[in-house]
Each structure stands twice: as structure tokens, then as C-alpha cells.
Amino acid sequence: MKKYKSAIILFAVFEAIAVSLWLSTGSLFYLLNFSYIGCTLGIGLALSAAGWKYAREFVQFCVGSYMLVFLGLICKENMQIEGFWYYLFSGVLGAGVLHYAIAKIFGPLLFGRGWCGYACWTAMILDLLPYKKPANPRKNIGWIRYVMFGLSLAMVVLLMCLGKANKTNMFYLFVAGNVVYYVVGIVLALVLKDNRAFCKYICPITVFLKPMSYYSVLRVKCDESKCIQCGKCLEVCPMEVEVNNNARNRKNATECILCQKCKKACPVKALK
Ligand code: SF4
Ligand code: SF4
Ligand code: SF4
């Protein structure tokens, strides 16, 4: 049972959120939504603990496509960062605000960038591309994310000032934003030979994710007394995390997406 502990804890956390929101808002949507996500994450983590190779991809597809297709395209909720700004400034506790609060602002204190490894619908597609580990050294252009963050905020403020910020326009923005993200993400991955280039340099959400995940309870730990410095974990990491160093401030520490590839590659089980 010990190896399924993380799966059970994660499921319990999401179920607690689902029930609390259901009882406090009276909306059945929150119960079903967070129960579905918690179940999927729990099953995925359990399958991963049991050794199934595609457990992470299974979760990523189940959660990512649910959010993109059902919540985004069918229910017309803007779950992108622009939707978060829109609902926040409108003073509405919509799905967008809750989603950001749980998955991207406060949740990372518990589960780091688990969102990026197991739920993001942009990465769900980018991870299918051929460059699962970067072919070239990391570039020093991470500042672009701050520009994107500022632009997303400015765009929503402008729409609000013009009186054009409404649910219909936010839906169009959601569709257009996703098309742009997919095109830019795919082109960048192919040019830089790195599936996760978009995550490393462009994605504005990392402005929230990175500082919060620094303090994450859930993180890959290295027993340095066991490590034989073979470097196999570093070779497979898609995010170039210096995972064979146990310090919180290891290189690219806040980039870890908890994909577990390093753990599987370690010949002496030094990573937990
Ligand atoms: S960095 Fe952005 S695009 Fe990449 S997985 Fe995380 S949220 Fe998705
Ligand atoms: S390979 Fe390890 S260190 Fe790298 S992102 Fe995945 S879990 Fe994190
Ligand atoms: S794969 Fe394991 S033993 Fe090798 S460097 Fe990484 S943590 Fe150390």
C-alpha cells in the first residue's frame, strides 16, 4: 500500500476540495468537476506506482482534453490566464479563478508543477512531438514569459476599459489564444528541438507556477549518499533539472513537472 500513498493523498485532497466547494456554493458542478480530476489523478498515480509506462500520458489526456473540450469549448469557460484576469477583475468566483487558485497559485505549494506534467492541454499535444529531451542547451530567453504575462493582463484590462469584456468575447479569446499557443509551441519545439520549449520560455502561467513550486511539499528528492553520479537522470529530464542535487535551489528546481522519468532511469534508486 505504501507505494500508492501519493495517489491516495492526492485523491483525498481533491475530494475534500470537491465536497467543500459543493457545500459552500451549492453547485453540483464543483463536486463532479473536482471529483473527476481527483479520480483521474489518483488512478494515474496508482498506475504509475504499479509501473505502467504511459500512466502520466493517460492522466494528461483525460484531464487536459476534459478541460479544453468540455469546460473550454462546450461550457465556454475561459480557463486561460486571460479568463483568470477577467473573472478576478469582475469579482466573480468563476471556474477560471478557482482553477488558477487550485492548480496554479496555491496548489503548487503542495504538488509543485504537477499541473504541467499531468493536466495541461497545451503540453498534452507538445509531449507528442519527437524531442522528448532537449537536443540543445537551454537558452537564456525565459524573460519572454514575463512579457507574455504583462500582455495577457493588458489585453483584458483594455477589453474591460472598452466595455468589450464579456463572456462571448472571452470565449473567442480562449479559442484564439489556444490556437496561437499550439502553433507557437509546435513551431518552437521543432526549431529548438525541444518539446517543452514553450513551457521554458513563453508560457505566462509559469510566473505563478515557478515561485510557488519552489516550496512544494511534493518534490523529487535525491539520497545523495546512494547517488553514483552516473548522470542518467539528467539525460532523461525534459526540463533540465539538476535532480541529483537534493537542495531546493538546485539548477532549474522550479521547472520540475514531476514526470518521474528521472526516478525510472536511476540505477540505484537514489531518487524518491
Ligand atoms: S508551462 Fe505552461 S504550457 Fe507548459 S505545461 Fe505548464 S502550464 Fe502548460
Ligand atoms: S525527469 Fe525528474 S527532475 Fe526532470 S522534470 Fe521529470 S520528475 Fe522532474
Ligand atoms: S541516475 Fe541516480 S545515481 Fe545516477 S546521477 Fe542520477 S540520482 Fe545519481
PDB file of C-alpha atoms and ligand atoms in Angstrom:
ATOM      1  CA  MET A   1       0.000   0.000   0.000  1.00  0.00           C
ATOM      2  CA  LYS A   2       2.938   2.346   0.731  1.00  0.00           C
ATOM      3  CA  LYS A   3       3.695   2.894  -2.935  1.00  0.00           C
ATOM      4  CA  TYR A   4       0.123   4.097  -3.504  1.00  0.00           C
ATOM      5  CA  LYS A   5       0.303   6.679  -0.713  1.00  0.00           C
ATOM      6  CA  SER A   6       0.731   9.693  -3.039  1.00  0.00           C
ATOM      7  CA  ALA A   7      -2.223   8.538  -5.177  1.00  0.00           C
ATOM      8  CA  ILE A   8      -4.480   8.214  -2.141  1.00  0.00           C
ATOM      9  CA  ILE A   9      -3.390  11.575  -0.666  1.00  0.00           C
ATOM     10  CA  LEU A  10      -3.928  13.408  -3.958  1.00  0.00           C
ATOM     11  CA  PHE A  11      -7.351  11.836  -4.442  1.00  0.00           C
ATOM     12  CA  ALA A  12      -8.320  12.744  -0.854  1.00  0.00           C
ATOM     13  CA  VAL A  13      -7.167  16.367  -1.310  1.00  0.00           C
ATOM     14  CA  PHE A  14      -9.245  16.790  -4.485  1.00  0.00           C
ATOM     15  CA  GLU A  15     -12.247  15.087  -2.930  1.00  0.00           C
ATOM     16  CA  ALA A  16     -12.020  17.441   0.064  1.00  0.00           C
ATOM     17  CA  ILE A  17     -11.924  20.414  -2.332  1.00  0.00           C
ATOM     18  CA  ALA A  18     -14.865  18.973  -4.324  1.00  0.00           C
ATOM     19  CA  VAL A  19     -17.064  18.467  -1.271  1.00  0.00           C
ATOM     20  CA  SER A  20     -16.122  21.817   0.348  1.00  0.00           C
ATOM     21  CA  LEU A  21     -16.901  23.782  -2.808  1.00  0.00           C
ATOM     22  CA  TRP A  22     -20.123  21.856  -3.396  1.00  0.00           C
ATOM     23  CA  LEU A  23     -21.335  22.532   0.143  1.00  0.00           C
ATOM     24  CA  SER A  24     -20.236  26.176   0.198  1.00  0.00           C
ATOM     25  CA  THR A  25     -21.590  27.146  -3.248  1.00  0.00           C
ATOM     26  CA  GLY A  26     -24.448  24.664  -3.611  1.00  0.00           C
ATOM     27  CA  SER A  27     -23.240  23.912  -7.144  1.00  0.00           C
ATOM     28  CA  LEU A  28     -23.048  20.240  -8.118  1.00  0.00           C
ATOM     29  CA  PHE A  29     -20.599  21.214 -10.867  1.00  0.00           C
ATOM     30  CA  TYR A  30     -17.778  21.628  -8.350  1.00  0.00           C
ATOM     31  CA  LEU A  31     -18.410  18.209  -6.821  1.00  0.00           C
ATOM     32  CA  LEU A  32     -18.359  16.468 -10.211  1.00  0.00           C
ATOM     33  CA  ASN A  33     -15.517  18.540 -11.671  1.00  0.00           C
ATOM     34  CA  PHE A  34     -13.017  18.130  -8.832  1.00  0.00           C
ATOM     35  CA  SER A  35     -14.050  14.516  -8.187  1.00  0.00           C
ATOM     36  CA  TYR A  36     -13.353  13.685 -11.829  1.00  0.00           C
ATOM     37  CA  ILE A  37      -9.948  15.389 -11.726  1.00  0.00           C
ATOM     38  CA  GLY A  38      -9.066  13.825  -8.354  1.00  0.00           C
ATOM     39  CA  CYS A  39     -10.121  10.344  -9.525  1.00  0.00           C
ATOM     40  CA  THR A  40      -8.138  10.627 -12.734  1.00  0.00           C
ATOM     41  CA  LEU A  41      -5.030  11.899 -10.926  1.00  0.00           C
ATOM     42  CA  GLY A  42      -5.342   9.214  -8.266  1.00  0.00           C
ATOM     43  CA  ILE A  43      -5.764   6.427 -10.824  1.00  0.00           C
ATOM     44  CA  GLY A  44      -2.867   7.792 -12.896  1.00  0.00           C
ATOM     45  CA  LEU A  45      -0.513   7.980  -9.925  1.00  0.00           C
ATOM     46  CA  ALA A  46      -1.524   4.484  -8.834  1.00  0.00           C
ATOM     47  CA  LEU A  47      -0.908   3.130 -12.354  1.00  0.00           C
ATOM     48  CA  SER A  48       2.458   4.887 -12.375  1.00  0.00           C
ATOM     49  CA  ALA A  49       3.354   3.368  -8.990  1.00  0.00           C
ATOM     50  CA  ALA A  50       2.336  -0.012 -10.394  1.00  0.00           C
ATOM     51  CA  GLY A  51       4.812   0.513 -13.233  1.00  0.00           C
ATOM     52  CA  TRP A  52       2.567   1.317 -16.217  1.00  0.00           C
ATOM     53  CA  LYS A  53       4.705   3.224 -18.725  1.00  0.00           C
ATOM     54  CA  TYR A  54       2.022   5.572 -20.028  1.00  0.00           C
ATOM     55  CA  ALA A  55       0.310   6.471 -16.753  1.00  0.00           C
ATOM     56  CA  ARG A  56       1.310  10.137 -16.912  1.00  0.00           C
ATOM     57  CA  GLU A  57       0.171  10.490 -20.524  1.00  0.00           C
ATOM     58  CA  PHE A  58      -3.137   8.809 -19.616  1.00  0.00           C
ATOM     59  CA  VAL A  59      -3.824  11.379 -16.888  1.00  0.00           C
ATOM     60  CA  GLN A  60      -2.631  14.255 -19.047  1.00  0.00           C
ATOM     61  CA  PHE A  61      -5.009  13.231 -21.825  1.00  0.00           C
ATOM     62  CA  CYS A  62      -8.009  12.619 -19.512  1.00  0.00           C
ATOM     63  CA  VAL A  63      -7.664  15.912 -17.612  1.00  0.00           C
ATOM     64  CA  GLY A  64      -6.306  18.062 -20.455  1.00  0.00           C
ATOM     65  CA  SER A  65      -8.947  17.098 -23.005  1.00  0.00           C
ATOM     66  CA  TYR A  66     -11.731  17.390 -20.395  1.00  0.00           C
ATOM     67  CA  MET A  67     -10.681  20.944 -19.603  1.00  0.00           C
ATOM     68  CA  LEU A  68     -10.085  22.021 -23.181  1.00  0.00           C
ATOM     69  CA  VAL A  69     -13.070  20.354 -24.849  1.00  0.00           C
ATOM     70  CA  PHE A  70     -15.708  20.134 -22.122  1.00  0.00           C
ATOM     71  CA  LEU A  71     -15.014  23.150 -19.909  1.00  0.00           C
ATOM     72  CA  GLY A  72     -13.486  25.354 -22.604  1.00  0.00           C
ATOM     73  CA  LEU A  73     -15.252  24.621 -25.893  1.00  0.00           C
ATOM     74  CA  ILE A  74     -18.585  23.179 -24.711  1.00  0.00           C
ATOM     75  CA  CYS A  75     -19.191  25.090 -21.444  1.00  0.00           C
ATOM     76  CA  LYS A  76     -17.420  28.179 -22.858  1.00  0.00           C
ATOM     77  CA  GLU A  77     -15.329  28.851 -19.745  1.00  0.00           C
ATOM     78  CA  ASN A  78     -12.114  30.720 -20.483  1.00  0.00           C
ATOM     79  CA  MET A  79      -9.618  28.670 -18.463  1.00  0.00           C
ATOM     80  CA  GLN A  80      -6.590  30.507 -19.817  1.00  0.00           C
ATOM     81  CA  ILE A  81      -4.805  33.269 -17.949  1.00  0.00           C
ATOM     82  CA  GLU A  82      -6.990  35.912 -19.649  1.00  0.00           C
ATOM     83  CA  GLY A  83     -10.070  34.189 -18.191  1.00  0.00           C
ATOM     84  CA  PHE A  84      -8.481  34.334 -14.757  1.00  0.00           C
ATOM     85  CA  TRP A  85      -7.895  38.094 -15.044  1.00  0.00           C
ATOM     86  CA  TYR A  86     -11.397  38.626 -16.416  1.00  0.00           C
ATOM     87  CA  TYR A  87     -13.176  36.787 -13.607  1.00  0.00           C
ATOM     88  CA  LEU A  88     -10.851  38.216 -10.971  1.00  0.00           C
ATOM     89  CA  PHE A  89     -11.440  41.846 -12.027  1.00  0.00           C
ATOM     90  CA  SER A  90     -15.162  41.189 -12.452  1.00  0.00           C
ATOM     91  CA  GLY A  91     -15.288  39.965  -8.843  1.00  0.00           C
ATOM     92  CA  VAL A  92     -16.799  36.645  -9.950  1.00  0.00           C
ATOM     93  CA  LEU A  93     -15.713  33.393  -8.319  1.00  0.00           C
ATOM     94  CA  GLY A  94     -15.909  31.572 -11.663  1.00  0.00           C
ATOM     95  CA  ALA A  95     -14.330  28.292 -12.689  1.00  0.00           C
ATOM     96  CA  GLY A  96     -11.371  30.224 -14.106  1.00  0.00           C
ATOM     97  CA  VAL A  97     -10.467  31.838 -10.753  1.00  0.00           C
ATOM     98  CA  LEU A  98     -10.875  28.581  -8.822  1.00  0.00           C
ATOM     99  CA  HIS A  99      -8.902  26.694 -11.420  1.00  0.00           C
ATOM    100  CA  TYR A 100      -5.996  29.109 -11.132  1.00  0.00           C
ATOM    101  CA  ALA A 101      -6.142  29.258  -7.351  1.00  0.00           C
ATOM    102  CA  ILE A 102      -6.047  25.467  -7.027  1.00  0.00           C
ATOM    103  CA  ALA A 103      -3.903  24.308  -9.939  1.00  0.00           C
ATOM    104  CA  LYS A 104      -1.535  27.206 -10.406  1.00  0.00           C
ATOM    105  CA  ILE A 105      -1.263  29.501  -7.400  1.00  0.00           C
ATOM    106  CA  PHE A 106      -1.804  27.716  -4.068  1.00  0.00           C
ATOM    107  CA  GLY A 107      -1.872  24.059  -5.203  1.00  0.00           C
ATOM    108  CA  PRO A 108       1.796  24.177  -6.297  1.00  0.00           C
ATOM    109  CA  LEU A 109       2.734  24.658  -2.639  1.00  0.00           C
ATOM    110  CA  LEU A 110       1.594  21.052  -2.242  1.00  0.00           C
ATOM    111  CA  PHE A 111       2.079  19.397  -5.641  1.00  0.00           C
ATOM    112  CA  GLY A 112       4.568  21.682  -7.384  1.00  0.00           C
ATOM    113  CA  ARG A 113       4.175  21.805 -11.142  1.00  0.00           C
ATOM    114  CA  GLY A 114       2.070  18.677 -11.252  1.00  0.00           C
ATOM    115  CA  TRP A 115      -0.305  20.655 -13.456  1.00  0.00           C
ATOM    116  CA  CYS A 116       2.409  20.885 -16.112  1.00  0.00           C
ATOM    117  CA  GLY A 117       3.150  17.184 -16.030  1.00  0.00           C
ATOM    118  CA  TYR A 118      -0.330  15.732 -15.707  1.00  0.00           C
ATOM    119  CA  ALA A 119      -3.056  18.131 -16.778  1.00  0.00           C
ATOM    120  CA  CYS A 120      -2.057  20.905 -19.158  1.00  0.00           C
ATOM    121  CA  TRP A 121      -3.812  20.641 -22.507  1.00  0.00           C
ATOM    122  CA  THR A 122      -1.064  22.576 -24.288  1.00  0.00           C
ATOM    123  CA  ALA A 123       1.664  20.202 -23.108  1.00  0.00           C
ATOM    124  CA  MET A 124      -0.675  17.266 -23.839  1.00  0.00           C
ATOM    125  CA  ILE A 125      -0.038  17.945 -27.536  1.00  0.00           C
ATOM    126  CA  LEU A 126       3.571  19.190 -27.236  1.00  0.00           C
ATOM    127  CA  ASP A 127       4.580  15.979 -25.465  1.00  0.00           C
ATOM    128  CA  LEU A 128       3.611  14.002 -28.586  1.00  0.00           C
ATOM    129  CA  LEU A 129       6.366  15.699 -30.617  1.00  0.00           C
ATOM    130  CA  PRO A 130       9.667  13.884 -31.200  1.00  0.00           C
ATOM    131  CA  TYR A 131      12.022  15.876 -28.924  1.00  0.00           C
ATOM    132  CA  LYS A 132      11.206  14.376 -25.528  1.00  0.00           C
ATOM    133  CA  LYS A 133      14.510  15.576 -24.157  1.00  0.00           C
ATOM    134  CA  PRO A 134      16.124  18.787 -25.391  1.00  0.00           C
ATOM    135  CA  ALA A 135      18.724  18.376 -28.121  1.00  0.00           C
ATOM    136  CA  ASN A 136      20.485  21.656 -27.293  1.00  0.00           C
ATOM    137  CA  PRO A 137      21.484  23.551 -24.122  1.00  0.00           C
ATOM    138  CA  ARG A 138      18.866  25.789 -22.554  1.00  0.00           C
ATOM    139  CA  LYS A 139      18.605  29.321 -23.926  1.00  0.00           C
ATOM    140  CA  ASN A 140      18.625  32.438 -21.794  1.00  0.00           C
ATOM    141  CA  ILE A 141      15.279  33.770 -23.049  1.00  0.00           C
ATOM    142  CA  GLY A 142      12.994  32.917 -20.132  1.00  0.00           C
ATOM    143  CA  TRP A 143      12.227  36.647 -19.788  1.00  0.00           C
ATOM    144  CA  ILE A 144       9.689  36.240 -22.617  1.00  0.00           C
ATOM    145  CA  ARG A 145       7.251  34.690 -20.120  1.00  0.00           C
ATOM    146  CA  TYR A 146       7.083  37.986 -18.202  1.00  0.00           C
ATOM    147  CA  VAL A 147       6.310  39.895 -21.394  1.00  0.00           C
ATOM    148  CA  MET A 148       3.534  37.388 -22.169  1.00  0.00           C
ATOM    149  CA  PHE A 149       2.212  37.704 -18.622  1.00  0.00           C
ATOM    150  CA  GLY A 150       2.083  41.508 -18.941  1.00  0.00           C
ATOM    151  CA  LEU A 151       0.433  41.293 -22.377  1.00  0.00           C
ATOM    152  CA  SER A 152      -2.301  38.942 -21.157  1.00  0.00           C
ATOM    153  CA  LEU A 153      -3.074  41.305 -18.289  1.00  0.00           C
ATOM    154  CA  ALA A 154      -3.005  44.400 -20.520  1.00  0.00           C
ATOM    155  CA  MET A 155      -5.296  42.763 -23.080  1.00  0.00           C
ATOM    156  CA  VAL A 156      -8.009  42.032 -20.514  1.00  0.00           C
ATOM    157  CA  VAL A 157      -7.699  45.480 -18.897  1.00  0.00           C
ATOM    158  CA  LEU A 158      -8.040  47.062 -22.358  1.00  0.00           C
ATOM    159  CA  LEU A 159     -11.134  44.967 -23.166  1.00  0.00           C
ATOM    160  CA  MET A 160     -12.670  45.973 -19.845  1.00  0.00           C
ATOM    161  CA  CYS A 161     -11.921  49.666 -20.411  1.00  0.00           C
ATOM    162  CA  LEU A 162     -13.526  49.424 -23.858  1.00  0.00           C
ATOM    163  CA  GLY A 163     -16.570  47.688 -22.393  1.00  0.00           C
ATOM    164  CA  LYS A 164     -15.917  44.643 -24.595  1.00  0.00           C
ATOM    165  CA  ALA A 165     -15.065  42.172 -21.863  1.00  0.00           C
ATOM    166  CA  ASN A 166     -17.980  39.781 -21.828  1.00  0.00           C
ATOM    167  CA  LYS A 167     -18.396  36.014 -21.834  1.00  0.00           C
ATOM    168  CA  THR A 168     -18.724  35.778 -25.609  1.00  0.00           C
ATOM    169  CA  ASN A 169     -15.563  37.755 -26.325  1.00  0.00           C
ATOM    170  CA  MET A 170     -13.685  35.853 -23.618  1.00  0.00           C
ATOM    171  CA  PHE A 171     -14.694  32.621 -25.351  1.00  0.00           C
ATOM    172  CA  TYR A 172     -13.342  33.889 -28.688  1.00  0.00           C
ATOM    173  CA  LEU A 173     -10.159  34.927 -26.879  1.00  0.00           C
ATOM    174  CA  PHE A 174      -9.910  31.435 -25.410  1.00  0.00           C
ATOM    175  CA  VAL A 175     -10.162  29.791 -28.830  1.00  0.00           C
ATOM    176  CA  ALA A 176      -7.740  32.242 -30.464  1.00  0.00           C
ATOM    177  CA  GLY A 177      -5.305  32.005 -27.535  1.00  0.00           C
ATOM    178  CA  ASN A 178      -5.213  28.231 -27.737  1.00  0.00           C
ATOM    179  CA  VAL A 179      -4.641  28.229 -31.488  1.00  0.00           C
ATOM    180  CA  VAL A 180      -1.743  30.676 -31.015  1.00  0.00           C
ATOM    181  CA  TYR A 181      -0.275  28.631 -28.138  1.00  0.00           C
ATOM    182  CA  TYR A 182      -0.407  25.395 -30.143  1.00  0.00           C
ATOM    183  CA  VAL A 183       1.130  26.940 -33.260  1.00  0.00           C
ATOM    184  CA  VAL A 184       3.889  28.768 -31.344  1.00  0.00           C
ATOM    185  CA  GLY A 185       4.532  25.742 -29.107  1.00  0.00           C
ATOM    186  CA  ILE A 186       4.824  23.299 -32.007  1.00  0.00           C
ATOM    187  CA  VAL A 187       6.994  25.588 -34.159  1.00  0.00           C
ATOM    188  CA  LEU A 188       9.287  26.382 -31.228  1.00  0.00           C
ATOM    189  CA  ALA A 189       9.602  22.698 -30.314  1.00  0.00           C
ATOM    190  CA  LEU A 190      10.598  21.792 -33.847  1.00  0.00           C
ATOM    191  CA  VAL A 191      13.003  24.717 -34.285  1.00  0.00           C
ATOM    192  CA  LEU A 192      14.717  24.332 -30.901  1.00  0.00           C
ATOM    193  CA  LYS A 193      14.400  20.524 -30.934  1.00  0.00           C
ATOM    194  CA  ASP A 194      12.767  20.586 -27.519  1.00  0.00           C
ATOM    195  CA  ASN A 195       9.128  19.570 -26.920  1.00  0.00           C
ATOM    196  CA  ARG A 196       8.917  21.709 -23.793  1.00  0.00           C
ATOM    197  CA  ALA A 197      10.478  24.891 -25.246  1.00  0.00           C
ATOM    198  CA  PHE A 198       7.142  26.713 -24.949  1.00  0.00           C
ATOM    199  CA  CYS A 199       6.992  25.840 -21.238  1.00  0.00           C
ATOM    200  CA  LYS A 200      10.559  27.005 -20.657  1.00  0.00           C
ATOM    201  CA  TYR A 201      10.454  30.341 -22.455  1.00  0.00           C
ATOM    202  CA  ILE A 202       6.943  31.506 -23.363  1.00  0.00           C
ATOM    203  CA  CYS A 203       4.198  30.266 -21.043  1.00  0.00           C
ATOM    204  CA  PRO A 204       2.977  33.162 -18.852  1.00  0.00           C
ATOM    205  CA  ILE A 205       1.472  30.807 -16.282  1.00  0.00           C
ATOM    206  CA  THR A 206       4.954  29.906 -15.087  1.00  0.00           C
ATOM    207  CA  VAL A 207       5.102  33.368 -13.492  1.00  0.00           C
ATOM    208  CA  PHE A 208       2.720  31.898 -10.892  1.00  0.00           C
ATOM    209  CA  LEU A 209       3.944  28.321 -11.009  1.00  0.00           C
ATOM    210  CA  LYS A 210       7.669  28.791 -10.549  1.00  0.00           C
ATOM    211  CA  PRO A 211       7.865  30.729  -7.262  1.00  0.00           C
ATOM    212  CA  MET A 212       5.099  28.670  -5.615  1.00  0.00           C
ATOM    213  CA  SER A 213       6.558  25.302  -6.646  1.00  0.00           C
ATOM    214  CA  TYR A 214       9.889  26.242  -5.065  1.00  0.00           C
ATOM    215  CA  TYR A 215       8.280  25.490  -1.695  1.00  0.00           C
ATOM    216  CA  SER A 216       6.402  22.401  -2.875  1.00  0.00           C
ATOM    217  CA  VAL A 217       5.842  19.599  -0.366  1.00  0.00           C
ATOM    218  CA  LEU A 218       5.861  17.061  -3.207  1.00  0.00           C
ATOM    219  CA  ARG A 219       9.270  17.070  -4.912  1.00  0.00           C
ATOM    220  CA  VAL A 220      11.756  14.565  -6.255  1.00  0.00           C
ATOM    221  CA  LYS A 221      14.314  14.027  -3.516  1.00  0.00           C
ATOM    222  CA  CYS A 222      17.789  12.641  -4.020  1.00  0.00           C
ATOM    223  CA  ASP A 223      19.550  10.479  -1.489  1.00  0.00           C
ATOM    224  CA  GLU A 224      22.999  11.796  -2.300  1.00  0.00           C
ATOM    225  CA  SER A 225      24.652   9.067  -0.239  1.00  0.00           C
ATOM    226  CA  LYS A 226      23.294   6.496  -2.706  1.00  0.00           C
ATOM    227  CA  CYS A 227      23.965   8.513  -5.887  1.00  0.00           C
ATOM    228  CA  ILE A 228      26.854   7.243  -8.020  1.00  0.00           C
ATOM    229  CA  GLN A 229      26.857  10.359 -10.240  1.00  0.00           C
ATOM    230  CA  CYS A 230      26.119   8.369 -13.411  1.00  0.00           C
ATOM    231  CA  GLY A 231      24.107  11.281 -14.837  1.00  0.00           C
ATOM    232  CA  LYS A 232      21.321   9.082 -16.240  1.00  0.00           C
ATOM    233  CA  CYS A 233      18.625  11.152 -14.510  1.00  0.00           C
ATOM    234  CA  LEU A 234      19.983  14.323 -16.117  1.00  0.00           C
ATOM    235  CA  GLU A 235      19.956  12.719 -19.563  1.00  0.00           C
ATOM    236  CA  VAL A 236      16.235  11.914 -19.483  1.00  0.00           C
ATOM    237  CA  CYS A 237      14.896  15.048 -17.767  1.00  0.00           C
ATOM    238  CA  PRO A 238      12.810  17.099 -20.225  1.00  0.00           C
ATOM    239  CA  MET A 239      13.179  20.213 -18.038  1.00  0.00           C
ATOM    240  CA  GLU A 240      16.926  20.066 -17.341  1.00  0.00           C
ATOM    241  CA  VAL A 241      16.547  19.900 -13.569  1.00  0.00           C
ATOM    242  CA  GLU A 242      19.714  19.178 -11.602  1.00  0.00           C
ATOM    243  CA  VAL A 243      17.822  16.419  -9.848  1.00  0.00           C
ATOM    244  CA  ASN A 244      20.869  14.560  -8.492  1.00  0.00           C
ATOM    245  CA  ASN A 245      21.366  17.512  -6.130  1.00  0.00           C
ATOM    246  CA  ASN A 246      18.881  17.382  -3.260  1.00  0.00           C
ATOM    247  CA  ALA A 247      18.917  21.120  -2.467  1.00  0.00           C
ATOM    248  CA  ARG A 248      15.734  23.110  -3.075  1.00  0.00           C
ATOM    249  CA  ASN A 249      17.748  25.675  -5.002  1.00  0.00           C
ATOM    250  CA  ARG A 250      19.224  23.115  -7.418  1.00  0.00           C
ATOM    251  CA  LYS A 251      19.548  24.289 -11.010  1.00  0.00           C
ATOM    252  CA  ASN A 252      16.123  24.627 -12.701  1.00  0.00           C
ATOM    253  CA  ALA A 253      14.474  23.437  -9.470  1.00  0.00           C
ATOM    254  CA  THR A 254      11.210  25.230 -10.221  1.00  0.00           C
ATOM    255  CA  GLU A 255      10.978  23.613 -13.652  1.00  0.00           C
ATOM    256  CA  CYS A 256      10.298  20.074 -12.411  1.00  0.00           C
ATOM    257  CA  ILE A 257       6.983  18.754 -13.771  1.00  0.00           C
ATOM    258  CA  LEU A 258       7.102  15.589 -11.622  1.00  0.00           C
ATOM    259  CA  CYS A 259       7.105  13.355 -14.693  1.00  0.00           C
ATOM    260  CA  GLN A 260       9.120  10.673 -12.801  1.00  0.00           C
ATOM    261  CA  LYS A 261      11.394   9.906 -15.760  1.00  0.00           C
ATOM    262  CA  CYS A 262      14.498  10.526 -13.645  1.00  0.00           C
ATOM    263  CA  LYS A 263      13.337   8.067 -10.981  1.00  0.00           C
ATOM    264  CA  LYS A 264      12.818   5.354 -13.562  1.00  0.00           C
ATOM    265  CA  ALA A 265      16.263   5.982 -15.051  1.00  0.00           C
ATOM    266  CA  CYS A 266      18.193   5.869 -11.775  1.00  0.00           C
ATOM    267  CA  PRO A 267      20.016   2.521 -11.495  1.00  0.00           C
ATOM    268  CA  VAL A 268      20.498   2.718  -7.713  1.00  0.00           C
ATOM    269  CA  LYS A 269      17.075   4.085  -6.705  1.00  0.00           C
ATOM    270  CA  ALA A 270      18.604   7.235  -5.246  1.00  0.00           C
ATOM    271  CA  LEU A 271      15.599   9.348  -6.298  1.00  0.00           C
ATOM    272  CA  LYS A 272      12.368   9.236  -4.320  1.00  0.00           C
TER     273      LYS A 272
HETATM  274  S1  SF4 B   1       4.481  25.603 -18.540  1.00  0.00           S
HETATM  275 FE1  SF4 B   1       2.517  26.345 -19.340  1.00  0.00          FE
HETATM  276  S2  SF4 B   1       2.235  25.265 -21.292  1.00  0.00           S
HETATM  277 FE2  SF4 B   1       3.823  24.194 -20.157  1.00  0.00          FE
HETATM  278  S3  SF4 B   1       2.757  22.593 -19.112  1.00  0.00           S
HETATM  279 FE3  SF4 B   1       2.915  24.306 -17.682  1.00  0.00          FE
HETATM  280  S4  SF4 B   1       1.026  25.453 -17.953  1.00  0.00           S
HETATM  281 FE4  SF4 B   1       1.222  24.084 -19.717  1.00  0.00          FE
HETATM  282  S1  SF4 B   2      12.731  13.945 -15.025  1.00  0.00           S
HETATM  283 FE1  SF4 B   2      12.615  14.172 -12.801  1.00  0.00          FE
HETATM  284  S2  SF4 B   2      13.502  16.177 -12.348  1.00  0.00           S
HETATM  285 FE2  SF4 B   2      13.037  16.120 -14.529  1.00  0.00          FE
HETATM  286  S3  SF4 B   2      11.003  17.004 -14.678  1.00  0.00           S
HETATM  287 FE3  SF4 B   2      10.735  14.807 -14.563  1.00  0.00          FE
HETATM  288  S4  SF4 B   2      10.455  14.400 -12.363  1.00  0.00           S
HETATM  289 FE4  SF4 B   2      11.319  16.458 -12.543  1.00  0.00          FE
HETATM  290  S1  SF4 B   3      20.565   8.451 -12.065  1.00  0.00           S
HETATM  291 FE1  SF4 B   3      20.647   8.119  -9.838  1.00  0.00          FE
HETATM  292  S2  SF4 B   3      22.735   7.533  -9.444  1.00  0.00           S
HETATM  293 FE2  SF4 B   3      22.732   8.428 -11.470  1.00  0.00          FE
HETATM  294  S3  SF4 B   3      23.213  10.606 -11.124  1.00  0.00           S
HETATM  295 FE3  SF4 B   3      21.011  10.406 -11.103  1.00  0.00          FE
HETATM  296  S4  SF4 B   3      20.471  10.163  -8.935  1.00  0.00           S
HETATM  297 FE4  SF4 B   3      22.649   9.735  -9.135  1.00  0.00          FE
END
